[in-house]
Amino acid sequence: MTVSPRVMDSLLHAEKMNMIPYGPEGLLVHLDDVTRRLATPWQVCMIRARQLEECDLPDGMVIDPACGAGLQLAALSNVLGKEALGVDIDESRAGMAAANQQLISDFLGQQCNATIVAGDGTKAAEVLKLVSSENKYALFYFDPARPVGSTTHALDEMDPKLNIILDAWKPYLKHGETGPAMVLDLSPRLSSERRAEVEDLVDERWPGLDRTWQWASRGSGRIDRLSLWLGAAADSEHGRRFIRIPPDHFSEPLELKSVAHSFEEPPVQKIFPRKGNHLTILDSALVSSGMASTWLDGVLENEDRVDWQVTAGRRPIVTHGEPLRFGHELDSLLIQCTGMVVSLVRATLDENNLESIAEKAIDCGFNKMTLRTSLPPEVQPVLQRGLDRMLRRSSGTKSGFITRTGTDEHLLLCHEE
Ligand SMILES: C[S@@+](CC[C@H](N)C(=O)[O-])C[C@H]1O[C@@H](n2cnc3c(N)ncnc32)[C@H](O)[C@@H]1O
């Protein structure tokens, strides 16, 4: 059934409306606790819609066969000026999605042109009978539900399943010059093997379709969204891109692109940092997207050599000869910190050695040092407080950080830049 006007009307006038988490001021929508967790962050919704505005999409509607509360669908249909069809198997969620289409169109000052069906999105023919649309679909957007806390991120955990939904909608997708336009929203933790499985499913149905993988991050080392953009939605010249979502609603995102769509972790070099080297702890989301080398090429002198000290985990580390030079206002958000190595101390970071480490830091002119190395969560604040207290007697003015590369025994005292 499509969501009845009565259900929608009662929702539109219901008192219980919420701000979208991290959404713009003044936009209130319907979300319950579960849909809030499932919902696409609003900035991601809008950035994607604007990216698709740049693509040569055919005429026709947007279909989202598992639309949840419909946030991404509403952003797409309003920004692209396309009619929308959303389906969700959960009736109350479909109701929320229907009301949200109207609320979001009103907020964006657009005419709402959306139909929401409460039903099974894998039954394309049945859904289409209900909406009696002759239209073929210009854009297919799919964001399946996934189990919370999955460790495998296997494709058959997706609900609905990717192969089933692709088969169901394939006959109804309009082809532009480069095939149908599709965006598949996938688990942010998909391994390269799983990504290859997704590509195989696509190739079995549309051999050789253009594809661009997109990692999107709002910082703190997290990949918020990993999506595959296909056909007319893909960037035919780039197989991969990384989007750093800005911290506010007004700035432009930072976008990094790479030609190759697969990548390997950079090899760790056995060249230990030395005094005078510059050391950067990178944002781990940038590194897990495989785009760190592309970014480093842009913020370092051409001739500068980069040595990868740590490639995995929460604190990926590179050393380089010259300081970083930021060109984009969001460049500084792609690192955790950067500085020059001013001293190497051969010591374990523990309470017994803290005094001698502090002495060394004071000798180097530091009065503030942040511990940026893996420590048990109960130990880190104790050591940091101890160090803060000891550095109070310093007459120095420098601030910096203490880190360590891999299994090397030396602590690196770095002057923050
Ligand atoms: C991750 S959510 C979508 C979130 C949405 N993209 C947004 O921006 O708010 C996935 C949705 O798929 C729905 N779903 C699961 N199986 C389905 C099916 N067979 N047909 C339609 N919807 C389904 C779930 O009820 C859930 O609301």
Tab-separated table of C-alpha atoms and ligand atoms in Angstrom:
chain	number	residue	atom	x	y	z
A	1	MET	CA	0.000	0.000	0.000
A	2	THR	CA	1.122	3.566	-0.444
A	3	VAL	CA	1.092	5.609	2.714
A	4	SER	CA	-2.403	6.983	3.026
A	5	PRO	CA	-2.942	10.751	3.158
A	6	ARG	CA	-4.613	10.243	6.551
A	7	VAL	CA	-1.497	8.624	8.058
A	8	MET	CA	0.661	11.308	6.566
A	9	ASP	CA	-1.526	14.100	7.728
A	10	SER	CA	-1.532	12.818	11.290
A	11	LEU	CA	2.260	12.560	11.195
A	12	LEU	CA	2.714	15.988	9.689
A	13	HIS	CA	0.752	17.441	12.559
A	14	ALA	CA	2.137	15.183	15.248
A	15	GLU	CA	3.953	16.976	17.985
A	16	LYS	CA	6.799	14.530	18.212
A	17	MET	CA	9.254	15.789	15.663
A	18	ASN	CA	13.015	15.835	16.108
A	19	MET	CA	16.053	17.626	14.877
A	20	ILE	CA	18.119	15.431	12.578
A	21	PRO	CA	21.334	14.652	14.458
A	22	TYR	CA	23.878	17.238	13.242
A	23	GLY	CA	21.150	18.564	10.941
A	24	PRO	CA	20.536	22.197	10.078
A	25	GLU	CA	18.719	24.404	12.530
A	26	GLY	CA	15.013	24.624	11.839
A	27	LEU	CA	14.630	21.281	10.075
A	28	LEU	CA	12.403	19.021	12.147
A	29	VAL	CA	11.556	15.510	10.972
A	30	HIS	CA	10.130	12.243	12.199
A	31	LEU	CA	12.683	9.787	13.530
A	32	ASP	CA	12.360	7.183	16.231
A	33	ASP	CA	15.351	5.700	18.026
A	34	VAL	CA	15.922	2.966	15.448
A	35	THR	CA	15.499	5.128	12.335
A	36	ARG	CA	17.795	7.727	13.837
A	37	ARG	CA	20.546	5.113	14.000
A	38	LEU	CA	19.839	3.993	10.436
A	39	ALA	CA	19.500	7.477	8.977
A	40	THR	CA	22.126	8.973	6.676
A	41	PRO	CA	23.710	12.072	8.296
A	42	TRP	CA	22.092	15.148	6.765
A	43	GLN	CA	25.336	16.703	5.528
A	44	VAL	CA	26.188	13.442	3.765
A	45	CYS	CA	22.701	13.429	2.165
A	46	MET	CA	23.136	16.946	0.805
A	47	ILE	CA	26.752	16.570	-0.321
A	48	ARG	CA	25.867	13.438	-2.261
A	49	ALA	CA	22.858	15.112	-3.854
A	50	ARG	CA	25.081	18.014	-4.985
A	51	GLN	CA	27.672	15.597	-6.353
A	52	LEU	CA	24.949	13.902	-8.384
A	53	GLU	CA	23.837	17.288	-9.680
A	54	GLU	CA	27.186	17.365	-11.507
A	55	CYS	CA	26.485	14.012	-13.201
A	56	ASP	CA	24.775	13.612	-16.521
A	57	LEU	CA	21.721	11.755	-15.212
A	58	PRO	CA	18.922	10.762	-17.570
A	59	ASP	CA	15.416	12.175	-17.068
A	60	GLY	CA	13.201	10.199	-14.751
A	61	MET	CA	12.560	9.454	-11.110
A	62	VAL	CA	14.745	8.534	-8.142
A	63	ILE	CA	13.997	5.146	-6.598
A	64	ASP	CA	15.056	4.193	-3.073
A	65	PRO	CA	13.754	0.652	-2.437
A	66	ALA	CA	14.713	0.601	1.277
A	67	CYS	CA	14.207	4.249	2.169
A	68	GLY	CA	14.027	4.160	5.986
A	69	ALA	CA	12.928	7.580	7.240
A	70	GLY	CA	13.646	8.867	3.737
A	71	LEU	CA	16.271	11.510	4.469
A	72	GLN	CA	18.609	10.671	1.611
A	73	LEU	CA	15.695	10.240	-0.765
A	74	ALA	CA	14.319	13.672	0.125
A	75	ALA	CA	17.707	15.339	-0.354
A	76	LEU	CA	18.133	13.669	-3.743
A	77	SER	CA	14.693	14.453	-5.092
A	78	ASN	CA	14.744	18.080	-3.922
A	79	VAL	CA	18.266	18.926	-5.051
A	80	LEU	CA	17.994	17.075	-8.362
A	81	GLY	CA	14.431	18.271	-8.997
A	82	LYS	CA	13.322	14.708	-9.632
A	83	GLU	CA	10.198	12.865	-8.626
A	84	ALA	CA	10.890	10.273	-5.928
A	85	LEU	CA	9.643	6.809	-5.095
A	86	GLY	CA	10.597	5.314	-1.733
A	87	VAL	CA	9.729	1.888	-0.348
A	88	ASP	CA	10.132	0.574	3.168
A	89	ILE	CA	8.956	-2.730	4.522
A	90	ASP	CA	8.309	-1.234	7.945
A	91	GLU	CA	4.948	0.482	7.800
A	92	SER	CA	5.523	3.055	10.511
A	93	ARG	CA	8.902	3.951	9.019
A	94	ALA	CA	7.284	4.359	5.609
A	95	GLY	CA	4.833	6.739	7.299
A	96	MET	CA	7.709	8.748	8.731
A	97	ALA	CA	9.413	8.793	5.338
A	98	ALA	CA	6.247	10.132	3.691
A	99	ALA	CA	5.845	12.926	6.221
A	100	ASN	CA	9.578	13.699	6.032
A	101	GLN	CA	9.417	14.166	2.238
A	102	GLN	CA	6.939	16.982	2.792
A	103	LEU	CA	8.821	18.491	5.749
A	104	ILE	CA	12.154	18.464	3.923
A	105	SER	CA	10.706	19.895	0.702
A	106	ASP	CA	9.111	22.687	2.752
A	107	PHE	CA	12.424	23.348	4.507
A	108	LEU	CA	14.290	23.515	1.205
A	109	GLY	CA	11.545	25.639	-0.387
A	110	GLN	CA	10.698	23.009	-3.008
A	111	GLN	CA	7.543	21.370	-4.253
A	112	CYS	CA	7.243	17.870	-2.756
A	113	ASN	CA	7.029	15.277	-5.477
A	114	ALA	CA	7.403	11.959	-3.714
A	115	THR	CA	5.466	8.761	-3.233
A	116	ILE	CA	6.261	6.378	-0.417
A	117	VAL	CA	5.114	2.779	-0.442
A	118	ALA	CA	4.929	0.595	2.644
A	119	GLY	CA	5.950	-2.746	1.197
A	120	ASP	CA	8.700	-5.062	0.097
A	121	GLY	CA	11.263	-3.195	-2.013
A	122	THR	CA	12.452	-6.435	-3.600
A	123	LYS	CA	9.049	-6.842	-5.300
A	124	ALA	CA	9.539	-4.144	-7.905
A	125	ALA	CA	6.641	-5.185	-10.134
A	126	GLU	CA	4.182	-5.149	-7.196
A	127	VAL	CA	5.417	-1.768	-6.010
A	128	LEU	CA	5.083	-0.304	-9.483
A	129	LYS	CA	1.501	-1.561	-9.824
A	130	LEU	CA	0.618	0.528	-6.770
A	131	VAL	CA	2.113	3.725	-8.075
A	132	SER	CA	1.036	3.143	-11.699
A	133	SER	CA	4.106	4.981	-12.908
A	134	GLU	CA	5.111	4.663	-16.535
A	135	ASN	CA	8.339	6.363	-15.705
A	136	LYS	CA	11.661	4.595	-15.854
A	137	TYR	CA	14.098	5.311	-13.059
A	138	ALA	CA	16.962	7.725	-13.615
A	139	LEU	CA	18.718	7.111	-10.313
A	140	PHE	CA	18.766	4.023	-8.112
A	141	TYR	CA	19.839	4.660	-4.541
A	142	PHE	CA	20.134	1.722	-2.144
A	143	ASP	CA	21.033	1.761	1.548
A	144	PRO	CA	20.247	-1.616	3.122
A	145	ALA	CA	19.918	-2.239	6.848
A	146	ARG	CA	22.881	-4.037	8.418
A	147	PRO	CA	23.179	-5.823	11.768
A	148	VAL	CA	24.663	-3.705	14.541
A	149	GLY	CA	28.119	-4.861	15.628
A	150	SER	CA	28.734	-7.144	12.658
A	151	THR	CA	32.306	-8.321	12.476
A	152	THR	CA	32.160	-10.010	9.084
A	153	HIS	CA	30.339	-7.329	7.040
A	154	ALA	CA	29.308	-10.149	4.728
A	155	LEU	CA	27.089	-9.162	1.827
A	156	ASP	CA	24.381	-11.612	2.854
A	157	GLU	CA	23.915	-9.640	6.099
A	158	MET	CA	22.371	-6.810	4.091
A	159	ASP	CA	18.653	-6.437	4.375
A	160	PRO	CA	17.380	-6.519	1.625
A	161	LYS	CA	20.145	-8.477	-0.154
A	162	LEU	CA	22.091	-6.650	-2.825
A	163	ASN	CA	21.799	-9.324	-5.558
A	164	ILE	CA	18.029	-9.606	-5.069
A	165	ILE	CA	17.394	-5.873	-5.154
A	166	LEU	CA	19.598	-5.375	-8.230
A	167	ASP	CA	17.745	-8.135	-10.103
A	168	ALA	CA	14.386	-6.720	-9.019
A	169	TRP	CA	15.009	-3.180	-10.312
A	170	LYS	CA	17.313	-3.852	-13.256
A	171	PRO	CA	14.493	-3.906	-15.866
A	172	TYR	CA	13.182	-0.528	-14.688
A	173	LEU	CA	16.402	1.478	-14.677
A	174	LYS	CA	16.905	3.992	-17.415
A	175	HIS	CA	20.263	3.898	-19.185
A	176	GLY	CA	22.211	7.049	-19.886
A	177	GLU	CA	25.190	6.977	-22.230
A	178	THR	CA	27.225	5.250	-19.542
A	179	GLY	CA	24.558	2.857	-18.275
A	180	PRO	CA	22.158	3.166	-15.339
A	181	ALA	CA	22.998	5.601	-12.522
A	182	MET	CA	23.231	3.877	-9.159
A	183	VAL	CA	24.572	4.665	-5.704
A	184	LEU	CA	25.021	1.743	-3.316
A	185	ASP	CA	25.499	2.699	0.315
A	186	LEU	CA	27.541	-0.044	1.956
A	187	SER	CA	29.089	-0.889	5.278
A	188	PRO	CA	31.894	1.604	6.049
A	189	ARG	CA	34.021	-1.351	7.149
A	190	LEU	CA	33.832	-3.320	3.898
A	191	SER	CA	37.167	-5.029	3.248
A	192	SER	CA	38.783	-5.042	-0.196
A	193	GLU	CA	37.574	-8.661	-0.660
A	194	ARG	CA	33.987	-7.633	0.100
A	195	ARG	CA	34.303	-4.653	-2.218
A	196	ALA	CA	35.418	-7.043	-4.954
A	197	GLU	CA	32.332	-9.204	-4.250
A	198	VAL	CA	30.101	-6.142	-4.695
A	199	GLU	CA	31.833	-5.316	-7.972
A	200	ASP	CA	31.322	-8.907	-9.143
A	201	LEU	CA	27.574	-8.626	-8.471
A	202	VAL	CA	27.481	-5.444	-10.528
A	203	ASP	CA	29.595	-6.901	-13.346
A	204	GLU	CA	27.398	-9.991	-13.576
A	205	ARG	CA	24.482	-7.669	-14.387
A	206	TRP	CA	26.154	-4.707	-16.145
A	207	PRO	CA	29.592	-5.838	-17.348
A	208	GLY	CA	32.246	-3.138	-17.259
A	209	LEU	CA	29.990	-0.410	-15.806
A	210	ASP	CA	31.966	2.683	-14.677
A	211	ARG	CA	32.480	2.742	-10.914
A	212	THR	CA	33.809	5.089	-8.243
A	213	TRP	CA	34.234	4.102	-4.588
A	214	GLN	CA	33.627	6.935	-2.172
A	215	TRP	CA	34.744	7.099	1.458
A	216	ALA	CA	33.132	9.886	3.477
A	217	SER	CA	34.330	10.929	6.906
A	218	ARG	CA	33.183	13.489	9.447
A	219	GLY	CA	36.448	13.114	11.333
A	220	SER	CA	37.662	11.367	14.491
A	221	GLY	CA	39.206	8.716	12.292
A	222	ARG	CA	35.825	7.272	11.353
A	223	ILE	CA	34.574	6.385	7.912
A	224	ASP	CA	30.904	7.318	8.122
A	225	ARG	CA	29.901	6.094	4.727
A	226	LEU	CA	31.385	3.906	2.020
A	227	SER	CA	29.436	3.947	-1.207
A	228	LEU	CA	29.824	2.707	-4.745
A	229	TRP	CA	28.774	5.088	-7.498
A	230	LEU	CA	27.964	3.387	-10.764
A	231	GLY	CA	27.321	4.150	-14.408
A	232	ALA	CA	26.125	7.697	-14.984
A	233	ALA	CA	26.629	8.404	-11.256
A	234	ALA	CA	30.318	7.386	-11.387
A	235	ASP	CA	33.233	9.654	-12.202
A	236	SER	CA	34.556	7.865	-15.290
A	237	GLU	CA	38.088	9.216	-14.670
A	238	HIS	CA	38.385	8.293	-11.012
A	239	GLY	CA	37.982	4.913	-9.349
A	240	ARG	CA	38.175	6.262	-5.818
A	241	ARG	CA	37.532	9.395	-3.840
A	242	PHE	CA	37.595	10.524	-0.233
A	243	ILE	CA	35.273	13.210	1.062
A	244	ARG	CA	36.016	15.041	4.297
A	245	ILE	CA	32.691	16.394	5.459
A	246	PRO	CA	33.151	19.928	6.867
A	247	PRO	CA	32.329	20.530	10.532
A	248	ASP	CA	29.670	23.121	9.628
A	249	HIS	CA	26.821	23.320	7.123
A	250	PHE	CA	28.346	26.123	5.055
A	251	SER	CA	31.867	25.098	4.058
A	252	GLU	CA	32.671	23.029	0.997
A	253	PRO	CA	33.797	19.461	1.615
A	254	LEU	CA	37.362	18.492	0.821
A	255	GLU	CA	37.491	15.967	-1.993
A	256	LEU	CA	40.479	13.800	-2.932
A	257	LYS	CA	40.431	11.645	-6.049
A	258	SER	CA	42.475	8.797	-7.404
A	259	VAL	CA	42.412	7.083	-10.783
A	260	ALA	CA	42.803	3.498	-9.552
A	261	HIS	CA	39.826	1.987	-7.796
A	262	SER	CA	41.776	-0.560	-5.757
A	263	PHE	CA	44.761	0.106	-3.536
A	264	GLU	CA	47.231	-1.549	-1.226
A	265	GLU	CA	48.429	-0.370	2.149
A	266	PRO	CA	51.652	1.622	1.807
A	267	PRO	CA	54.677	-0.478	2.843
A	268	VAL	CA	56.147	0.328	6.250
A	269	GLN	CA	59.736	1.523	5.877
A	270	LYS	CA	62.397	0.509	8.330
A	271	ILE	CA	63.821	4.016	8.453
A	272	PHE	CA	63.566	5.266	11.998
A	273	PRO	CA	62.703	8.901	12.591
A	274	ARG	CA	65.600	11.150	13.461
A	275	LYS	CA	65.925	14.514	15.168
A	276	GLY	CA	64.866	17.203	12.729
A	277	ASN	CA	62.449	14.953	10.810
A	278	HIS	CA	58.865	16.108	10.588
A	279	LEU	CA	56.358	13.605	11.904
A	280	THR	CA	52.619	13.540	11.200
A	281	ILE	CA	49.953	11.379	12.778
A	282	LEU	CA	47.325	11.142	10.052
A	283	ASP	CA	43.569	10.828	10.333
A	284	SER	CA	43.006	7.073	10.200
A	285	ALA	CA	39.921	7.441	7.970
A	286	LEU	CA	42.085	9.080	5.314
A	287	VAL	CA	44.530	6.181	5.508
A	288	SER	CA	41.859	3.467	5.416
A	289	SER	CA	40.402	5.044	2.248
A	290	GLY	CA	43.800	4.524	0.589
A	291	MET	CA	43.988	8.245	-0.269
A	292	ALA	CA	46.707	9.347	2.158
A	293	SER	CA	49.491	9.240	-0.437
A	294	THR	CA	47.414	11.371	-2.831
A	295	TRP	CA	46.811	13.897	-0.068
A	296	LEU	CA	50.461	13.912	1.061
A	297	ASP	CA	51.532	14.626	-2.534
A	298	GLY	CA	49.454	17.804	-2.342
A	299	VAL	CA	50.699	19.092	1.032
A	300	LEU	CA	54.416	18.294	0.695
A	301	GLU	CA	57.151	19.660	-1.538
A	302	ASN	CA	57.582	17.575	-4.706
A	303	GLU	CA	60.971	16.267	-3.721
A	304	ASP	CA	60.059	15.463	-0.154
A	305	ARG	CA	60.364	11.838	0.775
A	306	VAL	CA	57.661	10.220	2.895
A	307	ASP	CA	58.485	7.283	5.156
A	308	TRP	CA	55.544	5.294	6.433
A	309	GLN	CA	56.216	4.405	10.053
A	310	VAL	CA	52.780	3.043	10.997
A	311	THR	CA	50.085	2.261	8.424
A	312	ALA	CA	47.312	0.608	10.439
A	313	GLY	CA	45.329	1.309	13.586
A	314	ARG	CA	44.176	4.547	15.152
A	315	ARG	CA	47.464	6.434	14.768
A	316	PRO	CA	48.999	6.039	11.306
A	317	ILE	CA	52.354	7.843	11.224
A	318	VAL	CA	54.512	9.235	8.441
A	319	THR	CA	57.799	11.092	8.660
A	320	HIS	CA	58.969	13.619	6.076
A	321	GLY	CA	61.701	16.191	5.557
A	322	GLU	CA	59.677	19.412	5.317
A	323	PRO	CA	56.646	20.694	7.195
A	324	LEU	CA	53.171	20.199	5.697
A	325	ARG	CA	51.770	23.116	3.682
A	326	PHE	CA	47.997	23.302	3.820
A	327	GLY	CA	46.124	24.670	0.814
A	328	HIS	CA	42.506	23.789	1.663
A	329	GLU	CA	40.797	25.004	4.811
A	330	LEU	CA	39.968	21.399	5.758
A	331	ASP	CA	43.504	20.024	5.237
A	332	SER	CA	44.241	20.484	8.928
A	333	LEU	CA	41.364	18.101	9.697
A	334	LEU	CA	43.127	15.254	7.918
A	335	ILE	CA	45.805	14.976	10.571
A	336	GLN	CA	45.742	14.334	14.293
A	337	CYS	CA	48.909	16.361	14.791
A	338	THR	CA	52.161	17.242	13.087
A	339	GLY	CA	55.492	18.433	14.388
A	340	MET	CA	59.259	18.205	14.342
A	341	VAL	CA	61.072	15.464	16.220
A	342	VAL	CA	63.297	17.258	18.734
A	343	SER	CA	64.368	14.383	20.939
A	344	LEU	CA	64.385	10.583	21.084
A	345	VAL	CA	64.138	9.040	24.530
A	346	ARG	CA	64.773	5.347	24.970
A	347	ALA	CA	62.232	4.535	27.668
A	348	THR	CA	58.947	2.805	28.301
A	349	LEU	CA	56.145	5.247	28.940
A	350	ASP	CA	55.152	4.357	32.501
A	351	GLU	CA	54.982	5.960	35.938
A	352	ASN	CA	58.562	4.939	36.806
A	353	ASN	CA	60.023	6.744	33.808
A	354	LEU	CA	57.684	9.721	33.731
A	355	GLU	CA	59.964	11.999	35.752
A	356	SER	CA	62.971	11.444	33.458
A	357	ILE	CA	60.789	11.911	30.348
A	358	ALA	CA	59.462	15.167	31.812
A	359	GLU	CA	63.046	16.299	32.550
A	360	LYS	CA	63.967	15.716	28.929
A	361	ALA	CA	60.895	17.636	27.751
A	362	ILE	CA	61.775	20.541	30.044
A	363	ASP	CA	65.373	20.534	28.683
A	364	CYS	CA	63.863	20.846	25.201
A	365	GLY	CA	61.800	23.869	26.246
A	366	PHE	CA	58.361	22.241	26.490
A	367	ASN	CA	55.752	23.258	29.010
A	368	LYS	CA	52.919	21.203	27.499
A	369	MET	CA	53.067	17.741	25.953
A	370	THR	CA	50.183	15.531	24.859
A	371	LEU	CA	50.586	11.769	24.966
A	372	ARG	CA	49.703	10.450	21.518
A	373	THR	CA	50.597	6.813	21.778
A	374	SER	CA	48.568	3.692	22.533
A	375	LEU	CA	48.164	3.222	26.259
A	376	PRO	CA	45.550	1.302	28.234
A	377	PRO	CA	42.549	3.638	28.722
A	378	GLU	CA	42.904	3.583	32.509
A	379	VAL	CA	46.635	4.452	32.340
A	380	GLN	CA	46.551	7.261	29.759
A	381	PRO	CA	44.820	9.936	31.918
A	382	VAL	CA	46.993	9.107	34.946
A	383	LEU	CA	50.214	9.543	32.960
A	384	GLN	CA	48.919	12.643	31.173
A	385	ARG	CA	47.980	14.298	34.493
A	386	GLY	CA	51.360	13.376	35.972
A	387	LEU	CA	53.201	14.834	33.010
A	388	ASP	CA	51.093	18.024	33.085
A	389	ARG	CA	51.987	18.463	36.751
A	390	MET	CA	55.713	17.911	36.188
A	391	LEU	CA	55.825	20.323	33.232
A	392	ARG	CA	54.374	23.124	35.361
A	393	ARG	CA	57.882	23.824	36.633
A	394	SER	CA	59.152	24.361	33.092
A	395	SER	CA	60.053	27.870	32.027
A	396	GLY	CA	59.790	26.781	28.379
A	397	THR	CA	57.003	27.908	26.089
A	398	LYS	CA	56.823	25.115	23.516
A	399	SER	CA	53.950	22.692	23.202
A	400	GLY	CA	54.222	19.310	21.595
A	401	PHE	CA	53.373	15.645	21.707
A	402	ILE	CA	54.977	12.351	22.586
A	403	THR	CA	54.532	9.375	20.313
A	404	ARG	CA	56.222	6.155	19.293
A	405	THR	CA	56.469	4.418	15.932
A	406	GLY	CA	55.475	0.776	15.818
A	407	THR	CA	57.504	-1.433	18.095
A	408	ASP	CA	60.484	0.921	18.257
A	409	GLU	CA	61.625	1.457	21.854
A	410	HIS	CA	62.189	5.187	21.476
A	411	LEU	CA	59.688	7.775	22.515
A	412	LEU	CA	59.657	10.693	20.102
A	413	LEU	CA	59.289	14.162	21.590
A	414	CYS	CA	57.862	16.390	18.883
A	415	HIS	CA	57.432	20.150	18.732
A	416	GLU	CA	53.929	20.743	17.433
A	417	GLU	CA	53.621	22.833	14.261
B	1	LIG	C1	19.627	1.843	6.467
B	1	LIG	S1	17.910	2.055	6.356
B	1	LIG	C2	17.737	3.320	5.164
B	1	LIG	C3	18.083	4.706	5.684
B	1	LIG	C4	17.848	5.806	4.702
B	1	LIG	N1	18.721	5.705	3.560
B	1	LIG	C5	17.940	7.218	5.280
B	1	LIG	O1	18.618	8.067	4.721
B	1	LIG	O2	17.291	7.513	6.291
B	1	LIG	C6	17.394	0.574	5.579
B	1	LIG	C7	15.915	0.329	5.560
B	1	LIG	O3	15.647	-0.851	4.768
B	1	LIG	C8	14.373	-1.332	5.175
B	1	LIG	N2	14.159	-2.678	4.596
B	1	LIG	C9	14.686	-3.867	4.968
B	1	LIG	N3	14.231	-4.847	4.144
B	1	LIG	C10	13.407	-4.261	3.240
B	1	LIG	C11	12.657	-4.709	2.135
B	1	LIG	N4	12.666	-6.009	1.771
B	1	LIG	N5	11.955	-3.829	1.441
B	1	LIG	C12	11.936	-2.509	1.772
B	1	LIG	N6	12.629	-2.022	2.819
B	1	LIG	C13	13.359	-2.876	3.529
B	1	LIG	C14	14.472	-1.259	6.693
B	1	LIG	O4	13.153	-1.244	7.262
B	1	LIG	C15	15.233	0.058	6.892
B	1	LIG	O5	14.351	1.113	7.171
